CSV table of C-alpha atoms in Angstrom, one decimal:
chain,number,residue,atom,x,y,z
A,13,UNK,CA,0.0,0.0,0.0
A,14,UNK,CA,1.0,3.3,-0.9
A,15,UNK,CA,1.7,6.3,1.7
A,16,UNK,CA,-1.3,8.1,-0.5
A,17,UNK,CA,-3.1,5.7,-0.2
A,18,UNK,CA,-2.9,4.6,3.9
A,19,UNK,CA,-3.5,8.8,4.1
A,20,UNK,CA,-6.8,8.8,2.0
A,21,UNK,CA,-7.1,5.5,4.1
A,22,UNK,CA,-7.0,7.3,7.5
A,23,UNK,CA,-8.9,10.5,6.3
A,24,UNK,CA,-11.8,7.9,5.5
A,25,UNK,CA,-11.5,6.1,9.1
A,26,UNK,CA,-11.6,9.6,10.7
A,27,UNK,CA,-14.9,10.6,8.6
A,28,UNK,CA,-16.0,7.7,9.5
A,29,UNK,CA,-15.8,8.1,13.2
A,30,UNK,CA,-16.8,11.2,13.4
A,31,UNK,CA,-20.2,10.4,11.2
A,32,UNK,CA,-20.9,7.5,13.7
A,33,UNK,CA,-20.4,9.9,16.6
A,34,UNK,CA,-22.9,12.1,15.1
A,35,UNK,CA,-25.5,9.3,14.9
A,36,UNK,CA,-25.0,8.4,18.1
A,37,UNK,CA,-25.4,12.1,19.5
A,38,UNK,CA,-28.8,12.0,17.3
A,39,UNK,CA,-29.6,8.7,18.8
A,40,UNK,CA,-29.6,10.2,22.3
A,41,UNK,CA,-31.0,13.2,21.1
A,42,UNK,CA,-33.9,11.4,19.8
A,43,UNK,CA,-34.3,9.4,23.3
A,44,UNK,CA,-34.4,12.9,25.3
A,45,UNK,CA,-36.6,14.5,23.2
A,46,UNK,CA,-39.3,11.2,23.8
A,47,UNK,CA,-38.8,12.1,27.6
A,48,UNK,CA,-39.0,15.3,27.6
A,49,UNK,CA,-42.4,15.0,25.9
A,50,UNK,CA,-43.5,12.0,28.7
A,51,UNK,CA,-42.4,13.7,31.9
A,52,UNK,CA,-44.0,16.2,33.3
A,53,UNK,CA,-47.0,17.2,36.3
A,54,UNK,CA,-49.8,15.2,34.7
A,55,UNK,CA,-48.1,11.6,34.1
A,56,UNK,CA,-48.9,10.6,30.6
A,57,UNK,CA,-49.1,6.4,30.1
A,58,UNK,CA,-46.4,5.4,27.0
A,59,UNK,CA,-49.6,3.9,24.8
A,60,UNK,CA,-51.8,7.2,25.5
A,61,UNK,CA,-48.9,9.2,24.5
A,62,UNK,CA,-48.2,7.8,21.2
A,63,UNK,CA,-52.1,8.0,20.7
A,64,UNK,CA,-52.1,11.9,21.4
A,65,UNK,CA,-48.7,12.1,19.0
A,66,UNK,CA,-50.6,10.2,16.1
A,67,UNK,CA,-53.9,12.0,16.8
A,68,UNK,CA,-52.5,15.4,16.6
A,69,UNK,CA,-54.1,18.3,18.2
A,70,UNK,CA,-57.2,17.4,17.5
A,71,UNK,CA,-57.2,14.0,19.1
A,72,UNK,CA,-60.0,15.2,21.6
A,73,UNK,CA,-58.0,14.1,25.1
A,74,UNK,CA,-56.8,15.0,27.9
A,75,UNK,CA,-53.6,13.8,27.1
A,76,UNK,CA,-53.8,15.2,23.3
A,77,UNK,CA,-54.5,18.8,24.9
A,78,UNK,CA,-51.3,18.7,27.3
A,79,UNK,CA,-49.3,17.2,24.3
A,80,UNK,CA,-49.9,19.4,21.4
A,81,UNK,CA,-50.7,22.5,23.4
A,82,UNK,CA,-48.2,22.2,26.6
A,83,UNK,CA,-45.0,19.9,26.2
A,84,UNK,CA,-44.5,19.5,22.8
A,85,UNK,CA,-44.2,23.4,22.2
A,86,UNK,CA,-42.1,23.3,25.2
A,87,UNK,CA,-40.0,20.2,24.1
A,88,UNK,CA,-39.6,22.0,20.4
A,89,UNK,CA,-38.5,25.3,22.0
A,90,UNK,CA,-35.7,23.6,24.3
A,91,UNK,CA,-34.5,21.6,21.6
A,92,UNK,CA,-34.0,24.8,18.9
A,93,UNK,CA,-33.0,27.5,21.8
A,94,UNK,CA,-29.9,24.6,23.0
A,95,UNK,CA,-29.4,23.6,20.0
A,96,UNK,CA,-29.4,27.7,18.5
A,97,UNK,CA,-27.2,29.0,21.9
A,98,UNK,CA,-24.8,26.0,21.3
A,99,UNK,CA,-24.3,26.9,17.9
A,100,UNK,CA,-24.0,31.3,18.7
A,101,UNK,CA,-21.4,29.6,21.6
A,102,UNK,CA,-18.9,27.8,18.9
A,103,UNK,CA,-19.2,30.6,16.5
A,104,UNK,CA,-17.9,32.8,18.7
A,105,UNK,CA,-15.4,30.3,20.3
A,106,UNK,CA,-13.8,30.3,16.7
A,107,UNK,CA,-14.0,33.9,15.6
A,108,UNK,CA,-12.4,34.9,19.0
A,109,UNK,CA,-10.2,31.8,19.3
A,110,UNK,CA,-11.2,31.8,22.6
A,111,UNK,CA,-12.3,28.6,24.5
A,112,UNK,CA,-13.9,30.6,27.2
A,113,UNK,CA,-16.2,32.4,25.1
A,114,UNK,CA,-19.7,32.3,24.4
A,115,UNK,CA,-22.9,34.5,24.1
A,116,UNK,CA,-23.6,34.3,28.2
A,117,UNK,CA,-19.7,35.0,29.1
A,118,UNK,CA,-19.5,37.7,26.9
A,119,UNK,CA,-22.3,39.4,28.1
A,120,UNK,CA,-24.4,39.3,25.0
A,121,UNK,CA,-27.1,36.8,26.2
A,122,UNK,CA,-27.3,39.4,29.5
A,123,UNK,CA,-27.9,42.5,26.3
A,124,UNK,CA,-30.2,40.6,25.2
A,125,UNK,CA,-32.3,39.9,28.3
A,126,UNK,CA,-32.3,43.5,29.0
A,127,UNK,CA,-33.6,44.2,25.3
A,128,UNK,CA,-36.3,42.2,26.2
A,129,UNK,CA,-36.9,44.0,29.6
A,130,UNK,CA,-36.8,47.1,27.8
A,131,UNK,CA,-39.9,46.2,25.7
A,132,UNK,CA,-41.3,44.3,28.4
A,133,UNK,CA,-41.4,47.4,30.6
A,134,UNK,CA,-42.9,49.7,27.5
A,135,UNK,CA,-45.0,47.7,26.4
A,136,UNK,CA,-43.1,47.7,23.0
A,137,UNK,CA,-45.0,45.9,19.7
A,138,UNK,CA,-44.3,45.8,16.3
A,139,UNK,CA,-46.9,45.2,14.0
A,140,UNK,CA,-49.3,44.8,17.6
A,141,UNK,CA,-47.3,41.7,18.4
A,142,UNK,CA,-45.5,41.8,21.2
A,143,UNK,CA,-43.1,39.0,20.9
A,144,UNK,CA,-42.1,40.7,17.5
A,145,UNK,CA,-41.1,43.9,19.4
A,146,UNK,CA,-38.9,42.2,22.2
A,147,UNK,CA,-37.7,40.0,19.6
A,148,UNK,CA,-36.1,42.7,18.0
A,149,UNK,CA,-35.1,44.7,20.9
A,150,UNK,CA,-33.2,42.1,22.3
A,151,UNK,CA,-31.6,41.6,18.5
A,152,UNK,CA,-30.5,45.6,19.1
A,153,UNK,CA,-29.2,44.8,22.5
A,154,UNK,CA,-27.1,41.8,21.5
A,155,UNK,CA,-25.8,43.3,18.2
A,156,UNK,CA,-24.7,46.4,20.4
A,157,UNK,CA,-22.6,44.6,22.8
A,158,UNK,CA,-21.3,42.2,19.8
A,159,UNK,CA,-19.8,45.2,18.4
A,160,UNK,CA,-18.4,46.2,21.3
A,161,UNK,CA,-16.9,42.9,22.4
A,162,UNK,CA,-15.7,42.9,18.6
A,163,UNK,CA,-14.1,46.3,19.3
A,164,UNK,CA,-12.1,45.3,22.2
A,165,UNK,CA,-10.7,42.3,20.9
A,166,UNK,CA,-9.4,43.3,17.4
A,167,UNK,CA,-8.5,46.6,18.3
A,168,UNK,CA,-7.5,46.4,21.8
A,169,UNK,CA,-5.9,43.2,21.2
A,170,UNK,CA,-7.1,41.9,24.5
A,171,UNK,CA,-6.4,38.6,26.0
A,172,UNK,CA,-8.8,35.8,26.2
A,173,UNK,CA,-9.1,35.8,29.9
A,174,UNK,CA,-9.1,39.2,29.8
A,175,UNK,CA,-12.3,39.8,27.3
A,176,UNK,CA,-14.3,37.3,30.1
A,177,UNK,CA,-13.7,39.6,32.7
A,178,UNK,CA,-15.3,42.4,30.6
A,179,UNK,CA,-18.0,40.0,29.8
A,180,UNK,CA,-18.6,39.6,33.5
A,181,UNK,CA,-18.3,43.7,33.7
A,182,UNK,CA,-21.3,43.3,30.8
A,183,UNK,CA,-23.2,41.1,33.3
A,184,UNK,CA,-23.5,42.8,36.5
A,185,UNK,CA,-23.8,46.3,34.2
A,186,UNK,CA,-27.1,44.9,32.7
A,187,UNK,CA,-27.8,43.2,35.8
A,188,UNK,CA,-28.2,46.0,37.3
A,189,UNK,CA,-30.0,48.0,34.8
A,190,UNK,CA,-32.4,45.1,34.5
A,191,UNK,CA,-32.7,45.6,38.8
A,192,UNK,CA,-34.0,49.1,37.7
A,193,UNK,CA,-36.6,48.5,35.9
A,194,UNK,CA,-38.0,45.8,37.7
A,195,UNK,CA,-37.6,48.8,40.5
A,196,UNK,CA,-39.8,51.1,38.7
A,197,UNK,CA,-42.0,48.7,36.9
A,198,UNK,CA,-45.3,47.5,38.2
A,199,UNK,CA,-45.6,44.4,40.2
A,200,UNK,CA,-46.5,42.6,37.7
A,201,UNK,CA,-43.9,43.7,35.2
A,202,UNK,CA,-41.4,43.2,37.2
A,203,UNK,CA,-42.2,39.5,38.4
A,204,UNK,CA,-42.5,39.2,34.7
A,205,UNK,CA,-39.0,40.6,34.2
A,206,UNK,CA,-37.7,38.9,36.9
A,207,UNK,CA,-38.8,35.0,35.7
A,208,UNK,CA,-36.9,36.3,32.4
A,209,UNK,CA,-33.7,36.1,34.7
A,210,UNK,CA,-34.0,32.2,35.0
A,211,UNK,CA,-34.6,31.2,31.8
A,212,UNK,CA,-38.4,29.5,32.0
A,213,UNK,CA,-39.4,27.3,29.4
A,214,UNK,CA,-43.5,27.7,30.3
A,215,UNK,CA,-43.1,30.7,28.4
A,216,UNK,CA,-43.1,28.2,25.3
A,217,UNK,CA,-45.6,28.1,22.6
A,218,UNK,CA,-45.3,27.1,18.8
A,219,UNK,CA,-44.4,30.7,17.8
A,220,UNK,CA,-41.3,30.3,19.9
A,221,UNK,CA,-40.3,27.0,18.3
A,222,UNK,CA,-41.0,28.1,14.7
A,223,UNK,CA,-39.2,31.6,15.4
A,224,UNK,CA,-36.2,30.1,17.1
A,225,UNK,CA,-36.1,26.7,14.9
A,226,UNK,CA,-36.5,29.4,11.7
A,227,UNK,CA,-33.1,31.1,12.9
A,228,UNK,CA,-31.4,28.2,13.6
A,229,UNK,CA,-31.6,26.8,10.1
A,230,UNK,CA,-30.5,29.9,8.5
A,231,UNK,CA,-27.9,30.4,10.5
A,232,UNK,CA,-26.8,26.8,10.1
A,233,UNK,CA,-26.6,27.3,6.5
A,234,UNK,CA,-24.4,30.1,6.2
A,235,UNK,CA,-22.2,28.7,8.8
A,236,UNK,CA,-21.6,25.1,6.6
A,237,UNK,CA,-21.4,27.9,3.5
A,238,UNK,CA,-18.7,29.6,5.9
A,239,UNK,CA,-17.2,26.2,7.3
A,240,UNK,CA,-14.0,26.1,5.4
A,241,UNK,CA,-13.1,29.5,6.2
A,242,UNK,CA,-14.3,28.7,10.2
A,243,UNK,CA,-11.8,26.1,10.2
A,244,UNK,CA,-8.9,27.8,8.6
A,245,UNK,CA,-9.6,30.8,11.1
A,246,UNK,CA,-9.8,28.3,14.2
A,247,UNK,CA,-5.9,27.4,13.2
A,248,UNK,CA,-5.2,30.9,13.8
A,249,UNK,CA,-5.3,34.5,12.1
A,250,UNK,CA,-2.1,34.6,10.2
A,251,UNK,CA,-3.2,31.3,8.4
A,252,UNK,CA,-7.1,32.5,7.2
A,253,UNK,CA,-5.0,35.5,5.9
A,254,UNK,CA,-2.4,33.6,3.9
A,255,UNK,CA,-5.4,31.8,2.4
A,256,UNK,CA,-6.9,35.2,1.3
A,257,UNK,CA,-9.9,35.2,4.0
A,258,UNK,CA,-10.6,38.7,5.5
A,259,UNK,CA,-10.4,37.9,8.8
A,260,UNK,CA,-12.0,41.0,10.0
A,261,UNK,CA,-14.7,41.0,8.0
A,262,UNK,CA,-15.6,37.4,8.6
A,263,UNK,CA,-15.0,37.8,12.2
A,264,UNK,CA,-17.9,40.8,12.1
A,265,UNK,CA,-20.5,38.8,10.2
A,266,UNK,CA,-20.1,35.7,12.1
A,267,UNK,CA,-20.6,38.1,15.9
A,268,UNK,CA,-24.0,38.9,13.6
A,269,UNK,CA,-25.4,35.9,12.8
A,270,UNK,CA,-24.6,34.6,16.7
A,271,UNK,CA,-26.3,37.7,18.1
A,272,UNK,CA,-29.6,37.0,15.9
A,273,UNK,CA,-28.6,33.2,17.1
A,274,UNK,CA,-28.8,35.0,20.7
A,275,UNK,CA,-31.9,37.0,20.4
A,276,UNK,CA,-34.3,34.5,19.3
A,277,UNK,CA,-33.5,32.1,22.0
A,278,UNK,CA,-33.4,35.0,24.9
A,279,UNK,CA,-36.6,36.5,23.1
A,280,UNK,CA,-38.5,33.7,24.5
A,281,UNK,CA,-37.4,31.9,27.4
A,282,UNK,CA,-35.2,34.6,28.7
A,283,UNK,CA,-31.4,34.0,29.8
A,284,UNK,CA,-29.8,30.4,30.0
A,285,UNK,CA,-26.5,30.0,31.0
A,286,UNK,CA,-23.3,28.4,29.9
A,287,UNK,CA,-25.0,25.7,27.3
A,288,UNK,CA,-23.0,28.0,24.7
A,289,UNK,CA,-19.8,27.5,26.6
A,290,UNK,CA,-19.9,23.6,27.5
A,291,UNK,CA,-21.5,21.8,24.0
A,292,UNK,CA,-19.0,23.1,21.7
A,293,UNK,CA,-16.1,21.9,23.9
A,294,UNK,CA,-17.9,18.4,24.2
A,295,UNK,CA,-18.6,17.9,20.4
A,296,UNK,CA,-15.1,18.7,20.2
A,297,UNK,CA,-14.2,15.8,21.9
A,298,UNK,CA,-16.3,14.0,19.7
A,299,UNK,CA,-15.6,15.7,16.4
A,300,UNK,CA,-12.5,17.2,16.4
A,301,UNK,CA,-11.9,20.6,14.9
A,302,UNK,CA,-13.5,20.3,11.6
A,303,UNK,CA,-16.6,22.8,11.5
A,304,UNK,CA,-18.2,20.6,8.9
A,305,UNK,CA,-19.3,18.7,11.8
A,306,UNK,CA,-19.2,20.5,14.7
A,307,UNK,CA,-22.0,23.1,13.4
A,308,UNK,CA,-24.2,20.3,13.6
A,309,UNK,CA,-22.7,18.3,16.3
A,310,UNK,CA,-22.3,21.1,18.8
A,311,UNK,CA,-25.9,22.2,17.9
A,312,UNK,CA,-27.3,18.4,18.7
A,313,UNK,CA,-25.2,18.3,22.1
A,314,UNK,CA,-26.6,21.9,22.5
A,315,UNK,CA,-29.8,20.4,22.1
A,316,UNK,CA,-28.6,17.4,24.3
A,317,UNK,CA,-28.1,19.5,27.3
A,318,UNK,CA,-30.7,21.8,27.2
A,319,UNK,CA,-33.4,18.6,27.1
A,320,UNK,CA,-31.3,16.9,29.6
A,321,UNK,CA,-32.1,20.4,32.2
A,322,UNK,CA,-35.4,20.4,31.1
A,323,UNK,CA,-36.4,16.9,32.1
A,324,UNK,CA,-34.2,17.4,35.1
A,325,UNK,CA,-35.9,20.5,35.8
A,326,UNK,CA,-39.6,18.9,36.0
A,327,UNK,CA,-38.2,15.9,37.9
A,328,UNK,CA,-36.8,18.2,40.9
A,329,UNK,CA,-40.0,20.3,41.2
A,330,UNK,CA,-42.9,18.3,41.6
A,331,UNK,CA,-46.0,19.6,40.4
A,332,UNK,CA,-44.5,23.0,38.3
A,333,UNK,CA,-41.2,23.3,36.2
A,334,UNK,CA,-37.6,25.0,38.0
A,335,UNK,CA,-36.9,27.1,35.8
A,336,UNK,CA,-34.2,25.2,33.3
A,337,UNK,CA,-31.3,28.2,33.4
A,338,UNK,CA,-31.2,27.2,37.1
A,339,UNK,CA,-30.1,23.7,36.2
A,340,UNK,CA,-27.8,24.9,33.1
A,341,UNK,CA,-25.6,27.0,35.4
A,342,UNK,CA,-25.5,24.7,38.4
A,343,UNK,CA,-23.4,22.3,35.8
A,344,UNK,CA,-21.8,25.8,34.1
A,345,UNK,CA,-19.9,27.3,36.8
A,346,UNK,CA,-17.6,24.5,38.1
A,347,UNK,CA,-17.4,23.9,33.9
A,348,UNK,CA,-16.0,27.3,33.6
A,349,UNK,CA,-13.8,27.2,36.5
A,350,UNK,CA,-12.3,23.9,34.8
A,351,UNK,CA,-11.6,26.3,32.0
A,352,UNK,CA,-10.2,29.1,33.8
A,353,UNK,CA,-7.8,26.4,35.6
A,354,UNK,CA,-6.9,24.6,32.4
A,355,UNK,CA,-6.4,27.9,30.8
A,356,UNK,CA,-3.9,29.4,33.5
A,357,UNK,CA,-1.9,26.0,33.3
């Protein structure tokens, strides 16, 4: 055998691994997704819940009313906002070729929130819907900080670690602009502003998976358009440039794309943490560097995790859902102190 032809060998073996990784992700995806859909308050027998599935909505049951009109909205909405914040999370991870980014340590996921809060409080609607008008603010929100997070780190050539603690600055700044207008708002504005803090999947309805789903597959097309130049960038700045990329420029687009990424998921639900930082780095680990496959792959582990809270979420409350951001950053934080350890070493 030939050395070209143990290489093409070994380039197949790899392809192949990394497709059966993927199938396997999908596999447990597919399993989560069935129990998210089953668990819940009002206990739903197997049989009876395939019923309601095949029915559809207008089965004419109990258990096809809690189905089509409760949980599968909900299940729908947690599968597209993880697998949409996932995605925003590795895009930004390459762009800034830092593995401590991501829309929530950034501070663009805590722009957002306040977006929404701003419209929230206002009463803001475009076209009389209101989920249109704190859609878009918390787009405005999340593109502003974007450009300013892109600012300090190609400009003021700041360091990785560095750019995290102006993230956290980000946090506790719209943290506490957030505090202010639940401080002026009306009782029930602000315990509406204040469940946005949590991230709360009974906000879900069908609008909020077709909205957030919508974005995702854009997105997720330009970024497999992009792909090649995502992976020559992630091997570093001077390389993309010797292949004629313009770094800057792709760098700006991509911190667009993540923020609209960022806004539809926040729009909804309100603020989740750290399933941007952790699912990139964990299809990594399954996928290796090639963003042919981790667009999909970190989006189906985003998805992973965020079902994985959810159904965790509903079994640690009985009788009501814990809001699943609570969940997200109880695994997050001793995740991002790895990070910070690994980082330093």
């Amino acid at each position: 055998m030939s050395s070209e032809d143990l290489i093409i060998r070994q380039y197949r073996n790899r392809i192949r691994k990394k497709v059966l990784s993927t199938m396997l992700v999908g596999l447990i995806l597919s399993v989560l997704v069935f129990l998210d859909i089953q668990v819940g308050s009002s206990s739903i027998a197997f049989k009876d819940l395939v019923d309601a599935v095949l029915k559809g909505p207008a089965g004419g049951s109990s258990a096809s009313f809690i189905v089509w009109e409760i949980r599968l909205p909900m299940t729908f909405t947690c599968l597209f906002v993880g697998a949409s914040l996932s995605l925003a999370g590795l895009l930004i991870q390459t762009i800034t070729n830092n593995p401590l980014a991501s829309p929530y340590t950034l501070g663009v996921t805590a722009g957002a929130s306040f977006g929404a809060a701003i419209a929230i409080t206002t009463g803001f609607a475009l076209f009389g819907q209101i989920w249109l008008g704190v859609s878009l603010a918390a787009l405005v929100m999340a593109l502003t900080v974007s450009a300013f997070i892109f600012y300090l780190g190609s400009k003021r050539s700041l360091t990785a670690t560095t750019l995290i603690l102006v993230g956290v600055i980000m946090n506790f700044f719209f943290q506490a602009l957030q505090q202010y207008l639940q401080y002026r708002a009306s009782p029930e504005i602000a315990q509406i502003i204040s469940g946005w803090t949590f991230g709360n999947l009974q906000r879900s309805s069908w609008i909020s998976a077709g909205v957030s789903s919508t974005c995702w597959t854009i997105v997720l097309l330009i970024s497999f358009c992009y792909s090649w130049k995502l992976t020559a960038l992630s091997d570093g700045t001077e390389r993309a440039r010797g292949l004629g990329i313009n770094t800057d420029q792709l760098r700006m687009f991509v911190f667009t794309v993540s923020s609209v990424l960022v806004a539809s998921a926040v729009a909804f639900i309100g603020t989740v943490a750290f399933v941007g930082l952790i699912s990139p780095h964990c299809a990594k680990l399954l996928l290796g560097d090639d963003q042919r496959f981790l667009i999909i792959g970190s989006s189906m582990v985003g998805s992973a995790l965020m079902l994985a809270a959810s159904i965790i979420s509903k079994l640690m409350s009985e009788g009501a859902t814990l809001p699943v951001g609570i969940v997200t950053s109880i695994v997050g934080v001793p995740f991002l102190f790895f990070l910070l350890l690994r980082s330093r070493e």
